[in-house]
């Protein structure tokens, strides 16, 4: 192993800092499923592994529960281990988390769950702190990337001392912030696997789970009364006998914003209590602060965890009193408005404007024009969705989580619930209509990575219960939305080494599907014929699967043929190419309201649009 460099500082992305923190703490096993805002953590750890010649085991797991269980097994063998996911991914691993809290651990075990207030790329704005409260495991809530590194070290020590899983909850502004981080030596992580059999614990029956629950409660009581676990992360600025007319409680990213606003407006004297370890709940600390302040504002993302527990104090304000929005990310300008309204209501200090009227007007004037997200030029999903809508205009379109959710824009997505629900909702719709003696065409769409993640069991259920539907698996040979991670179908592991190949078609047939067709959606006429065949089988014989196979134009750009596409004078300005096919490479000719041209900088040269134009005004060479 290459020795770590001498202590120095380096500007790092927050997720790179988290990866560094895990390895500095001697983490030997890291398992993850990609999901924004957590996706960069495992690749960053992989780069460090290569740089220093580490033997750390890194894995892209097939889903978050698998990632949790694999890492947890390493922790049970005595090694330090971590699993990494986004906040909704923890839902998938929740069953394991709840049980692991009771069973405990041997080696340090840290669950990195990255929250997405906003949400920017998630189904929900759920708060992992509340998941920690629910599962009864400690939670660290970093305010900065560097603090995340410090908390990781504390989390592993706490996990090993109390034999309990620990959650680190960096929100998106920690994950994607940049900060100069102190580079400490990377620990050797010398523990070797040594699982000690103890069926009474690791395979405990319900009777003994009661005793383990009691033991867990005792651990939490001990943790909350042991200052070393939260010291430096929970900070009370009030002196022992001090009082203040106003005070603020904050944690995570909002804490930093609150301090900045108070500093910028000359109100540094307002006390701010920091809660960096919200669970186990620091009741005495918070109660003491609230009794010393006449009025208190709680600024927290994204739930109202602290505020709910402080409801016994009528002078506490926050989300439940309307002083803090109940949804959306608490960006600095939102927090500024919250603090200003709070101070105005309770007679606190006035906040000076952070910018004058001229600056505000200029900022508004140069602000970007909103543009809805759309599939990339040349994306094979666009051709697939266009064909689906064309062939089955009256179908119910159930879809899933991924970049192909943008099939919404092409009118071929009606539902998006969570990963795997494209199939489960599809089969559910079929049964609901069939119960009434009515047959409804159902077309479910799902990406290849999502199918491996949670589509297999859904497909088995649909076949088993004799649903009649068409599943189109959009196979672009990568996990495109979260950063081009490999799928099990490629047989490439996280570090690029060969893995077992799980072919999609073989897996689908193994789920009991007899009708499996594979076709390239770029061949629009042929793909529509394949849809016709697959649709007929779905109506008559049950579940039919069409694999729309074409590589992602971003992940495989160097290996794809690019054609030259032009619009001729035959264009009559119907705008079908822009409105129904919605390719970003088409644009209006300046000065001509309904004349279309190709933006060569955006065009991928796929040539699919040739088959879309009704006027045959698009040529391809």
Coordinates of C-alpha atoms in Angstrom, one line a residue:
X1 CA 0.0 0.0 0.0
X2 CA 1.3 3.5 -0.9
X3 CA 1.7 5.7 2.1
X4 CA -0.6 8.6 2.5
X5 CA 0.9 12.1 1.8
X6 CA 1.8 14.3 4.8
X7 CA -1.1 16.3 6.3
X8 CA -2.3 18.9 3.8
X9 CA -5.5 20.6 2.6
X10 CA -7.1 20.0 -0.8
X11 CA -10.3 21.4 -2.4
X12 CA -12.7 18.5 -2.8
X13 CA -16.3 17.9 -3.7
X14 CA -18.4 17.0 -0.7
X15 CA -18.9 13.4 -1.9
X16 CA -15.2 13.1 -2.5
X17 CA -14.7 14.2 1.1
X18 CA -17.1 11.6 2.3
X19 CA -15.2 8.9 0.4
X20 CA -11.9 10.2 1.8
X21 CA -13.4 10.2 5.3
X22 CA -14.5 6.6 5.0
X23 CA -11.1 5.4 4.0
X24 CA -9.3 7.6 6.5
X25 CA -11.4 5.9 9.2
X26 CA -10.2 2.5 8.0
X27 CA -13.4 1.4 6.2
X28 CA -12.6 -1.9 4.4
X29 CA -15.9 -2.5 2.6
X30 CA -18.1 0.0 0.8
X31 CA -21.3 -1.0 -1.1
X32 CA -23.6 1.3 -2.9
X33 CA -26.4 1.7 -5.4
X34 CA -26.1 5.0 -7.4
X35 CA -28.6 7.8 -6.8
X36 CA -28.2 11.5 -6.8
X37 CA -26.9 13.2 -4.6
X38 CA -24.8 10.2 -3.4
X39 CA -23.5 8.8 -6.8
X40 CA -20.0 10.3 -6.7
X41 CA -19.0 8.7 -3.3
X42 CA -18.1 5.2 -4.5
X43 CA -16.2 6.4 -7.7
X44 CA -14.2 8.8 -5.5
X45 CA -13.4 5.9 -3.1
X46 CA -12.3 3.8 -6.1
X47 CA -9.9 6.6 -7.3
X48 CA -8.3 6.7 -3.8
X49 CA -8.1 2.9 -3.7
X50 CA -6.1 3.0 -7.0
X51 CA -4.0 6.0 -5.9
X52 CA -2.9 4.3 -2.6
X53 CA -3.0 0.7 -3.6
X54 CA -5.7 -0.1 -1.0
X55 CA -7.4 -3.5 -0.7
X56 CA -10.7 -1.9 0.1
X57 CA -13.6 -3.8 -1.4
X58 CA -15.9 -1.6 -3.4
X59 CA -19.2 -2.7 -5.0
X60 CA -22.0 -1.4 -7.1
X61 CA -24.8 -3.5 -5.7
X62 CA -27.9 -4.4 -7.6
X63 CA -30.1 -2.3 -5.1
X64 CA -29.8 -0.6 -1.8
X65 CA -30.9 -3.5 0.4
X66 CA -28.3 -5.7 -1.2
X67 CA -25.7 -3.0 -0.6
X68 CA -26.8 -2.7 3.1
X69 CA -26.7 -6.5 3.7
X70 CA -23.3 -7.1 2.0
X71 CA -21.7 -4.3 4.0
X72 CA -23.4 -5.3 7.2
X73 CA -22.1 -8.9 6.8
X74 CA -18.6 -7.4 6.6
X75 CA -19.3 -5.5 9.8
X76 CA -20.5 -8.6 11.6
X77 CA -17.2 -10.2 10.7
X78 CA -15.4 -7.4 12.5
X79 CA -14.4 -5.1 9.7
X80 CA -15.4 -1.5 9.3
X81 CA -17.9 -1.2 6.6
X82 CA -20.3 1.3 5.0
X83 CA -23.2 1.3 2.6
X84 CA -24.0 4.4 0.5
X85 CA -27.3 5.5 -1.0
X86 CA -29.7 8.4 -1.5
X87 CA -32.5 9.0 1.0
X88 CA -35.2 7.1 -0.9
X89 CA -32.8 4.2 -1.3
X90 CA -32.9 3.8 2.4
X91 CA -36.6 2.9 2.0
X92 CA -35.4 -0.1 0.0
X93 CA -33.0 -1.0 2.8
X94 CA -35.3 -0.1 5.6
X95 CA -36.2 -3.7 6.5
X96 CA -32.5 -4.5 7.0
X97 CA -31.9 -1.3 8.9
X98 CA -34.7 -1.9 11.4
X99 CA -33.4 -5.4 12.2
X100 CA -29.7 -4.5 12.2
X101 CA -30.5 -1.8 14.9
X102 CA -31.7 -4.6 17.2
X103 CA -29.0 -7.1 16.3
X104 CA -26.2 -4.6 16.5
X105 CA -22.7 -5.0 15.0
X106 CA -19.2 -6.0 15.7
X107 CA -17.0 -3.8 13.4
X108 CA -18.1 -0.2 12.8
X109 CA -21.0 0.1 10.4
X110 CA -22.0 3.4 8.9
X111 CA -25.0 4.0 6.6
X112 CA -24.4 7.1 4.4
X113 CA -27.9 8.3 3.3
X114 CA -27.8 11.5 1.2
X115 CA -30.9 13.7 1.4
X116 CA -32.3 15.7 -1.4
X117 CA -34.2 18.8 -0.2
X118 CA -35.9 20.4 -3.1
X119 CA -36.3 17.8 -4.4
X120 CA -33.8 18.1 -7.3
X121 CA -33.9 14.5 -8.5
X122 CA -36.0 12.4 -6.2
X123 CA -39.5 11.3 -5.6
X124 CA -39.7 12.8 -2.1
X125 CA -38.0 15.3 0.2
X126 CA -38.0 12.7 3.0
X127 CA -35.8 13.4 6.0
X128 CA -33.3 10.7 7.0
X129 CA -33.1 12.1 10.5
X130 CA -36.7 10.8 11.0
X131 CA -35.7 7.4 9.6
X132 CA -33.0 7.3 12.3
X133 CA -35.6 8.2 14.9
X134 CA -37.9 5.5 13.5
X135 CA -35.2 2.8 13.4
X136 CA -33.6 3.9 16.7
X137 CA -30.1 4.4 15.4
X138 CA -27.8 7.4 15.9
X139 CA -27.7 10.1 13.2
X140 CA -25.0 12.6 12.4
X141 CA -26.1 15.7 10.3
X142 CA -23.1 17.5 8.8
X143 CA -23.2 21.2 7.9
X144 CA -20.1 21.1 5.7
X145 CA -18.0 18.6 3.8
X146 CA -15.2 18.8 6.3
X147 CA -17.6 18.2 9.2
X148 CA -18.9 15.2 7.3
X149 CA -15.3 13.8 7.4
X150 CA -15.1 14.4 11.2
X151 CA -18.5 12.9 11.8
X152 CA -17.5 9.7 9.9
X153 CA -14.6 9.2 12.2
X154 CA -16.9 9.7 15.2
X155 CA -19.6 7.5 13.7
X156 CA -17.2 4.5 13.3
X157 CA -16.0 4.9 16.9
X158 CA -19.5 5.2 18.2
X159 CA -20.7 2.2 16.2
X160 CA -17.9 0.0 17.6
X161 CA -18.2 1.2 21.1
X162 CA -21.9 0.7 21.4
X163 CA -22.2 -2.1 18.8
X164 CA -24.8 -0.2 16.8
X165 CA -25.3 1.0 13.2
X166 CA -24.9 4.7 12.7
X167 CA -26.3 7.0 10.0
X168 CA -24.5 9.9 8.3
X169 CA -26.9 12.2 6.6
X170 CA -25.2 14.7 4.3
X171 CA -27.8 16.7 2.3
X172 CA -27.3 17.7 -1.3
X173 CA -25.5 21.0 -0.4
X174 CA -22.9 19.1 1.5
X175 CA -22.6 16.4 -1.1
X176 CA -22.1 18.9 -4.0
X177 CA -20.4 21.7 -2.2
X178 CA -16.6 22.2 -2.5
X179 CA -14.3 22.9 0.4
X180 CA -10.6 22.7 1.2
X181 CA -10.4 19.5 3.3
X182 CA -7.7 18.5 5.7
X183 CA -6.1 15.3 4.2
X184 CA -5.4 12.9 7.1
X185 CA -3.5 9.6 6.6
X186 CA -5.6 6.8 5.3
X187 CA -5.9 4.1 8.0
X188 CA -4.8 0.6 7.2
X189 CA -8.0 -1.1 8.4
X190 CA -6.1 -4.1 9.6
X191 CA -9.1 -6.1 11.0
X192 CA -9.5 -9.5 9.3
X193 CA -12.8 -11.3 8.9
X194 CA -13.7 -13.3 11.9
X195 CA -17.4 -14.0 12.3
X196 CA -18.2 -15.4 15.7
X197 CA -21.2 -17.6 15.6
X198 CA -24.0 -16.6 18.0
X199 CA -27.4 -17.7 16.7
X200 CA -29.1 -16.4 19.9
X201 CA -28.2 -12.9 18.6
X202 CA -27.6 -13.0 14.8
X203 CA -30.6 -15.3 14.2
X204 CA -32.7 -14.2 17.2
X205 CA -36.3 -15.3 17.3
X206 CA -39.1 -12.8 18.2
X207 CA -38.9 -13.6 22.0
X208 CA -35.2 -12.6 22.0
X209 CA -35.9 -9.6 19.7
X210 CA -37.8 -8.2 22.7
X211 CA -34.6 -8.4 24.8
X212 CA -32.5 -6.9 22.0
X213 CA -35.0 -4.0 21.7
X214 CA -34.6 -3.4 25.4
X215 CA -30.8 -3.5 25.0
X216 CA -31.0 -1.0 22.0
X217 CA -33.0 1.4 24.1
X218 CA -30.3 1.2 26.8
X219 CA -27.6 1.9 24.2
X220 CA -29.4 5.1 23.1
X221 CA -29.9 6.3 26.6
X222 CA -26.1 5.8 27.2
X223 CA -25.2 7.6 24.0
X224 CA -27.3 10.7 24.6
X225 CA -25.7 11.1 28.1
X226 CA -22.2 10.5 26.9
X227 CA -20.9 14.0 25.7
X228 CA -18.0 12.6 23.7
X229 CA -20.3 11.3 20.9
X230 CA -21.9 14.7 20.3
X231 CA -19.3 17.1 21.6
X232 CA -18.4 19.5 18.9
X233 CA -21.4 18.6 16.8
X234 CA -24.0 19.8 19.2
X235 CA -23.1 23.4 20.3
X236 CA -24.9 25.6 22.8
X237 CA -23.7 29.2 22.7
X238 CA -25.6 30.2 25.8
X239 CA -23.7 30.8 29.0
X240 CA -24.8 29.0 32.1
X241 CA -26.8 31.9 33.4
X242 CA -27.4 33.7 30.1
X243 CA -30.7 34.7 28.6
X244 CA -31.7 36.1 25.2
X245 CA -34.9 37.6 23.8
X246 CA -34.5 35.5 20.6
X247 CA -32.6 32.4 19.7
X248 CA -32.3 30.0 16.7
X249 CA -32.0 26.2 16.6
X250 CA -30.5 24.8 13.4
X251 CA -28.6 21.8 12.0
X252 CA -27.1 20.5 8.8
X253 CA -26.7 23.0 5.9
X254 CA -29.3 25.5 7.3
X255 CA -27.0 26.1 10.3
X256 CA -24.2 27.5 8.1
X257 CA -26.7 29.7 6.2
X258 CA -28.1 31.1 9.5
X259 CA -24.6 32.0 10.7
X260 CA -23.8 33.7 7.4
X261 CA -27.0 35.8 7.4
X262 CA -26.5 36.9 11.0
X263 CA -22.9 37.8 10.2
X264 CA -23.8 39.7 7.0
X265 CA -26.5 41.7 8.7
X266 CA -24.5 42.5 11.8
X267 CA -26.5 40.3 14.2
X268 CA -23.8 37.9 15.4
X269 CA -25.1 38.3 19.0
X270 CA -28.2 36.2 18.3
X271 CA -27.5 32.8 19.9
X272 CA -27.7 29.8 17.5
X273 CA -27.9 26.3 18.9
X274 CA -26.4 23.7 16.6
X275 CA -27.7 20.2 16.5
X276 CA -25.3 18.1 14.5
X277 CA -26.4 14.8 16.2
X278 CA -30.2 15.0 16.2
X279 CA -30.6 11.4 17.3
X280 CA -30.5 10.2 20.1
X281 CA -32.5 13.3 20.8
X282 CA -30.5 15.8 22.9
X283 CA -33.5 16.7 25.1
X284 CA -31.6 18.4 27.9
X285 CA -29.6 20.6 25.6
X286 CA -32.6 21.8 23.6
X287 CA -34.8 22.2 26.7
X288 CA -32.2 24.3 28.4
X289 CA -31.8 26.5 25.3
X290 CA -35.5 27.0 24.9
X291 CA -35.9 28.0 28.6
X292 CA -33.1 30.7 28.2
X293 CA -34.7 32.3 25.1
X294 CA -38.0 34.2 25.0
X295 CA -38.6 33.3 21.4
X296 CA -37.0 30.5 19.4
X297 CA -37.0 29.7 15.6
X298 CA -36.2 26.2 14.5
X299 CA -34.6 26.0 11.0
X300 CA -34.2 22.4 9.8
X301 CA -34.5 20.4 6.6
X302 CA -36.7 18.8 5.5
X303 CA -39.0 17.6 8.2
X304 CA -40.0 19.1 11.6
X305 CA -38.2 16.6 13.8
X306 CA -36.8 19.0 16.4
X307 CA -39.7 21.3 16.3
X308 CA -42.2 18.5 16.9
X309 CA -40.4 17.3 20.0
X310 CA -40.3 21.0 21.3
X311 CA -44.0 21.6 20.9
X312 CA -44.3 21.7 24.7
X313 CA -42.6 25.2 24.4
X314 CA -45.3 27.6 23.0
X315 CA -42.7 30.2 22.1
X316 CA -41.0 27.8 19.6
X317 CA -41.7 28.6 15.9
X318 CA -40.9 26.9 12.7
X319 CA -42.6 24.8 10.0
X320 CA -45.7 24.1 12.1
X321 CA -46.3 27.8 12.8
X322 CA -45.8 29.0 9.2
X323 CA -42.5 30.7 9.9
X324 CA -40.6 28.1 7.8
X325 CA -42.0 26.6 4.6
X326 CA -43.1 23.0 5.0
X327 CA -41.7 22.0 1.6
X328 CA -38.8 22.9 -0.6
X329 CA -35.1 23.4 0.0
X330 CA -34.0 26.0 2.6
X331 CA -31.7 28.0 0.4
X332 CA -30.1 31.1 2.0
X333 CA -32.7 33.5 0.5
X334 CA -35.6 31.4 1.9
X335 CA -33.9 31.3 5.3
X336 CA -33.3 35.0 5.2
X337 CA -37.1 35.6 4.7
X338 CA -37.9 33.1 7.5
X339 CA -35.6 34.9 9.9
X340 CA -36.8 38.3 8.9
X341 CA -40.5 37.3 9.4
X342 CA -39.6 35.7 12.8
X343 CA -37.7 38.7 14.1
X344 CA -40.5 41.0 12.9
X345 CA -43.2 39.0 14.7
X346 CA -41.4 38.7 18.0
X347 CA -39.7 42.1 18.1
X348 CA -36.3 40.9 17.4
X349 CA -33.5 42.7 15.5
X350 CA -34.2 43.9 12.0
X351 CA -32.2 42.3 9.1
X352 CA -30.6 44.6 6.7
X353 CA -31.1 43.7 3.1
X354 CA -28.3 41.5 1.7
X355 CA -28.4 43.5 -1.6
X356 CA -29.8 46.9 -2.6
X357 CA -32.7 47.4 -4.9
X358 CA -30.5 47.9 -8.0
X359 CA -28.6 44.7 -7.4
X360 CA -31.9 42.8 -6.9
X361 CA -33.4 44.2 -10.1
X362 CA -30.2 43.4 -12.1
X363 CA -30.2 39.8 -10.7
X364 CA -33.8 39.4 -11.8
X365 CA -33.1 40.8 -15.2
X366 CA -30.2 38.4 -16.0
X367 CA -31.8 35.4 -14.4
X368 CA -31.9 32.3 -16.6
X369 CA -35.1 31.5 -18.6
X370 CA -36.6 28.3 -17.2
X371 CA -36.6 25.3 -19.6
X372 CA -38.2 22.0 -18.8
X373 CA -35.9 19.0 -18.8
X374 CA -35.9 16.8 -21.9
X375 CA -34.2 13.7 -23.2
X376 CA -30.8 14.2 -24.8
X377 CA -30.6 14.7 -28.6
X378 CA -30.4 11.2 -30.1
X379 CA -31.6 9.4 -26.9
X380 CA -33.0 6.0 -27.9
X381 CA -35.8 6.4 -25.3
X382 CA -37.3 9.3 -27.4
X383 CA -37.7 6.9 -30.4
X384 CA -39.2 4.2 -28.1
X385 CA -41.7 6.6 -26.4
X386 CA -42.7 8.2 -29.7
X387 CA -43.4 4.7 -31.2
X388 CA -45.3 3.6 -28.1
X389 CA -47.6 6.7 -28.2
X390 CA -48.1 6.2 -32.0
X391 CA -49.0 2.5 -31.7
X392 CA -51.0 2.5 -28.5
X393 CA -52.6 6.0 -28.2
X394 CA -55.3 4.9 -25.7
X395 CA -53.1 2.8 -23.5
X396 CA -52.3 3.4 -19.8
X397 CA -48.6 4.2 -19.7
X398 CA -47.0 3.2 -16.4
X399 CA -43.3 4.1 -16.0
X400 CA -40.5 4.3 -13.5
X401 CA -37.6 6.2 -12.0
X402 CA -34.8 7.2 -14.4
X403 CA -34.0 9.6 -17.2
X404 CA -36.8 7.9 -19.2
X405 CA -39.3 9.5 -16.7
X406 CA -39.0 12.3 -19.3
X407 CA -41.2 10.3 -21.5
X408 CA -43.8 12.5 -19.8
X409 CA -42.9 15.2 -22.4
X410 CA -43.8 12.8 -25.2
X411 CA -47.1 11.8 -23.7
X412 CA -46.1 8.2 -23.0
X413 CA -45.8 8.3 -19.2
X414 CA -48.9 8.4 -17.0
X415 CA -47.5 7.2 -13.6
X416 CA -44.2 7.3 -11.8
X417 CA -44.3 6.0 -8.2
X418 CA -41.0 4.5 -7.3
X419 CA -38.4 2.0 -8.6
X420 CA -40.2 -1.1 -9.9
X421 CA -43.6 0.5 -9.9
X422 CA -43.8 0.7 -13.7
X423 CA -44.5 -3.0 -13.6
X424 CA -46.4 -3.3 -10.3
X425 CA -48.8 -0.4 -11.1
X426 CA -49.2 -1.8 -14.6
X427 CA -50.3 -5.2 -13.4
X428 CA -52.5 -3.5 -10.8
X429 CA -54.3 -1.5 -13.4
X430 CA -54.8 -4.6 -15.5
X431 CA -56.4 -6.5 -12.5
X432 CA -58.6 -3.5 -11.6
X433 CA -60.0 -3.3 -15.2
X434 CA -60.2 -7.1 -15.6
X435 CA -62.3 -7.3 -12.4
X436 CA -64.9 -5.2 -14.1
X437 CA -64.9 -7.4 -17.2
X438 CA -63.0 -4.7 -19.2
X439 CA -59.7 -5.1 -21.0
X440 CA -57.3 -2.1 -21.1
X441 CA -54.0 -1.9 -23.0
X442 CA -51.2 -1.4 -20.5
X443 CA -47.7 -0.4 -21.6
X444 CA -45.1 -0.3 -18.8
X445 CA -41.7 1.1 -19.4
X446 CA -38.6 0.5 -17.3
X447 CA -34.8 1.0 -17.7
X448 CA -32.4 -1.8 -17.7
X449 CA -30.7 -0.8 -14.4
X450 CA -34.1 -0.3 -12.8
X451 CA -35.2 -3.7 -14.0
X452 CA -32.2 -5.4 -12.3
X453 CA -32.9 -3.2 -9.2
X454 CA -36.5 -4.0 -8.6
X455 CA -38.2 -5.1 -11.7
X456 CA -37.6 -8.9 -11.5
X457 CA -39.9 -9.6 -8.6
X458 CA -42.5 -7.3 -10.1
X459 CA -42.3 -9.2 -13.4
X460 CA -42.6 -12.6 -11.6
X461 CA -45.7 -11.3 -9.8
X462 CA -47.3 -10.1 -13.1
X463 CA -46.7 -13.4 -14.8
X464 CA -47.8 -15.4 -11.7
X465 CA -51.1 -13.5 -11.5
X466 CA -51.7 -13.7 -15.2
X467 CA -51.7 -9.9 -15.9
X468 CA -52.0 -8.9 -19.6
X469 CA -49.6 -6.1 -20.3
X470 CA -46.6 -5.1 -22.4
X471 CA -43.3 -4.3 -20.7
X472 CA -40.8 -2.3 -22.7
X473 CA -37.4 -2.5 -21.1
X474 CA -35.4 0.6 -22.3
X475 CA -31.9 -1.0 -22.4
X476 CA -29.3 1.7 -23.0
X477 CA -26.5 -0.4 -21.5
X478 CA -25.8 1.9 -18.5
X479 CA -27.3 3.6 -15.5
X480 CA -27.6 6.9 -17.3
X481 CA -29.4 9.2 -14.9
X482 CA -26.9 8.8 -12.0
X483 CA -23.6 8.9 -13.8
X484 CA -23.2 6.0 -16.3
X485 CA -22.5 3.2 -13.7
X486 CA -22.4 -0.3 -15.2
X487 CA -25.4 -2.7 -14.9
X488 CA -25.3 -6.5 -14.3
X489 CA -26.0 -6.9 -18.0
X490 CA -22.6 -5.6 -18.9
X491 CA -20.6 -7.8 -16.6
X492 CA -18.4 -4.9 -15.5
X493 CA -17.8 -4.4 -11.8
X494 CA -17.3 -1.0 -10.0
X495 CA -13.5 -1.1 -10.5
X496 CA -13.8 -2.1 -14.2
X497 CA -12.8 -5.7 -13.6
X498 CA -14.9 -8.5 -15.2
X499 CA -18.0 -9.7 -13.4
X500 CA -20.7 -12.2 -14.1
X501 CA -22.9 -11.2 -17.1
X502 CA -26.7 -11.4 -16.5
X503 CA -28.3 -11.1 -19.9
X504 CA -31.6 -9.2 -19.9
X505 CA -33.4 -11.6 -22.2
X506 CA -32.3 -14.7 -20.3
X507 CA -33.4 -13.1 -17.0
X508 CA -36.8 -12.1 -18.4
X509 CA -37.4 -15.6 -19.7
X510 CA -36.4 -16.9 -16.3
X511 CA -39.3 -14.9 -14.8
X512 CA -41.7 -17.0 -16.9
X513 CA -42.1 -14.7 -19.9
X514 CA -42.4 -16.7 -23.2
X515 CA -42.7 -13.7 -25.5
X516 CA -39.4 -11.7 -25.5
X517 CA -38.5 -9.5 -28.5
X518 CA -35.3 -7.4 -28.8
X519 CA -35.3 -4.5 -31.3
X520 CA -33.4 -1.3 -31.8
X521 CA -35.7 1.7 -31.4
X522 CA -33.5 3.7 -33.9
X523 CA -35.1 1.5 -36.6
X524 CA -38.4 3.3 -36.1
X525 CA -40.5 1.4 -38.7
X526 CA -39.1 -2.0 -37.5
X527 CA -39.6 -1.0 -33.9
X528 CA -43.2 -0.1 -34.5
X529 CA -43.8 -3.6 -36.1
X530 CA -42.2 -5.2 -33.0
X531 CA -44.5 -3.2 -30.8
X532 CA -47.5 -4.5 -32.8
X533 CA -46.4 -8.1 -32.4
X534 CA -45.6 -7.7 -28.7
X535 CA -48.9 -5.8 -28.1
X536 CA -51.0 -8.6 -29.7
X537 CA -49.3 -11.2 -27.5
X538 CA -49.9 -9.0 -24.4
X539 CA -53.6 -8.7 -25.1
X540 CA -54.1 -12.4 -25.9
X541 CA -51.5 -14.3 -23.8
X542 CA -50.4 -12.4 -20.7
X543 CA -47.1 -10.5 -20.2
X544 CA -45.1 -9.7 -23.3
X545 CA -41.7 -8.0 -23.1
X546 CA -40.0 -5.9 -25.8
X547 CA -36.4 -4.9 -25.1
X548 CA -35.6 -1.6 -26.7
X549 CA -31.9 -2.1 -27.1
X550 CA -29.6 0.8 -28.1
X551 CA -26.6 2.3 -26.3
X552 CA -26.9 5.6 -24.5
X553 CA -25.6 8.4 -26.8
X554 CA -23.7 10.0 -23.9
X555 CA -22.0 6.9 -22.4
X556 CA -21.1 5.5 -25.8
X557 CA -20.7 8.6 -27.9
X558 CA -17.3 7.6 -29.3
X559 CA -18.6 4.4 -30.8
X560 CA -21.8 5.6 -32.4
X561 CA -22.2 6.4 -36.1
X562 CA -23.1 10.1 -36.7
X563 CA -25.1 11.0 -39.8
X564 CA -25.6 14.4 -41.3
X565 CA -29.2 15.6 -40.9
X566 CA -30.7 18.5 -42.8
X567 CA -34.2 20.1 -43.2
X568 CA -35.2 20.8 -46.8
X569 CA -37.5 23.4 -48.2
X570 CA -40.4 20.9 -48.1
X571 CA -40.8 21.8 -44.4
X572 CA -44.3 23.3 -43.9
X573 CA -43.8 24.3 -40.3
X574 CA -46.0 21.7 -38.7
X575 CA -43.5 21.6 -35.8
X576 CA -44.2 17.9 -35.1
X577 CA -40.4 17.4 -34.8
X578 CA -40.2 20.0 -32.0
X579 CA -43.5 19.5 -30.2
X580 CA -44.4 15.8 -30.5
X581 CA -40.9 14.3 -31.1
X582 CA -39.3 17.0 -28.9
X583 CA -35.8 16.7 -30.1
X584 CA -33.7 19.6 -28.7
X585 CA -31.6 19.7 -31.9
X586 CA -34.6 21.3 -33.8
X587 CA -35.0 25.0 -33.6
X588 CA -37.0 27.7 -35.3
X589 CA -35.2 29.7 -38.0
X590 CA -34.8 33.3 -36.7
X591 CA -37.3 35.6 -38.2
X592 CA -39.4 32.7 -39.7
X593 CA -42.2 31.7 -37.3
X594 CA -42.7 28.2 -38.5
X595 CA -39.5 27.3 -40.3
X596 CA -37.3 24.6 -38.7
X597 CA -33.6 24.0 -38.9
X598 CA -31.1 21.6 -37.3
X599 CA -28.7 22.9 -34.6
X600 CA -25.6 21.0 -35.7
X601 CA -24.0 21.6 -32.3
X602 CA -26.8 19.6 -30.6
X603 CA -27.7 17.0 -33.3
X604 CA -26.3 13.6 -32.5
X605 CA -26.9 12.4 -36.1
X606 CA -29.1 9.5 -35.1
X607 CA -31.4 10.0 -38.1
X608 CA -34.6 8.9 -36.4
X609 CA -36.3 12.1 -37.2
X610 CA -36.3 11.1 -40.9
X611 CA -39.1 8.7 -40.1
X612 CA -41.0 11.2 -38.0
X613 CA -41.5 14.0 -40.5
X614 CA -44.8 13.7 -42.3
X615 CA -43.6 15.9 -45.1
X616 CA -40.5 13.9 -45.7
X617 CA -38.6 17.2 -45.3
X618 CA -35.7 15.7 -43.3
X619 CA -32.8 14.2 -45.1
X620 CA -30.0 12.1 -43.7
X621 CA -26.7 11.2 -45.2

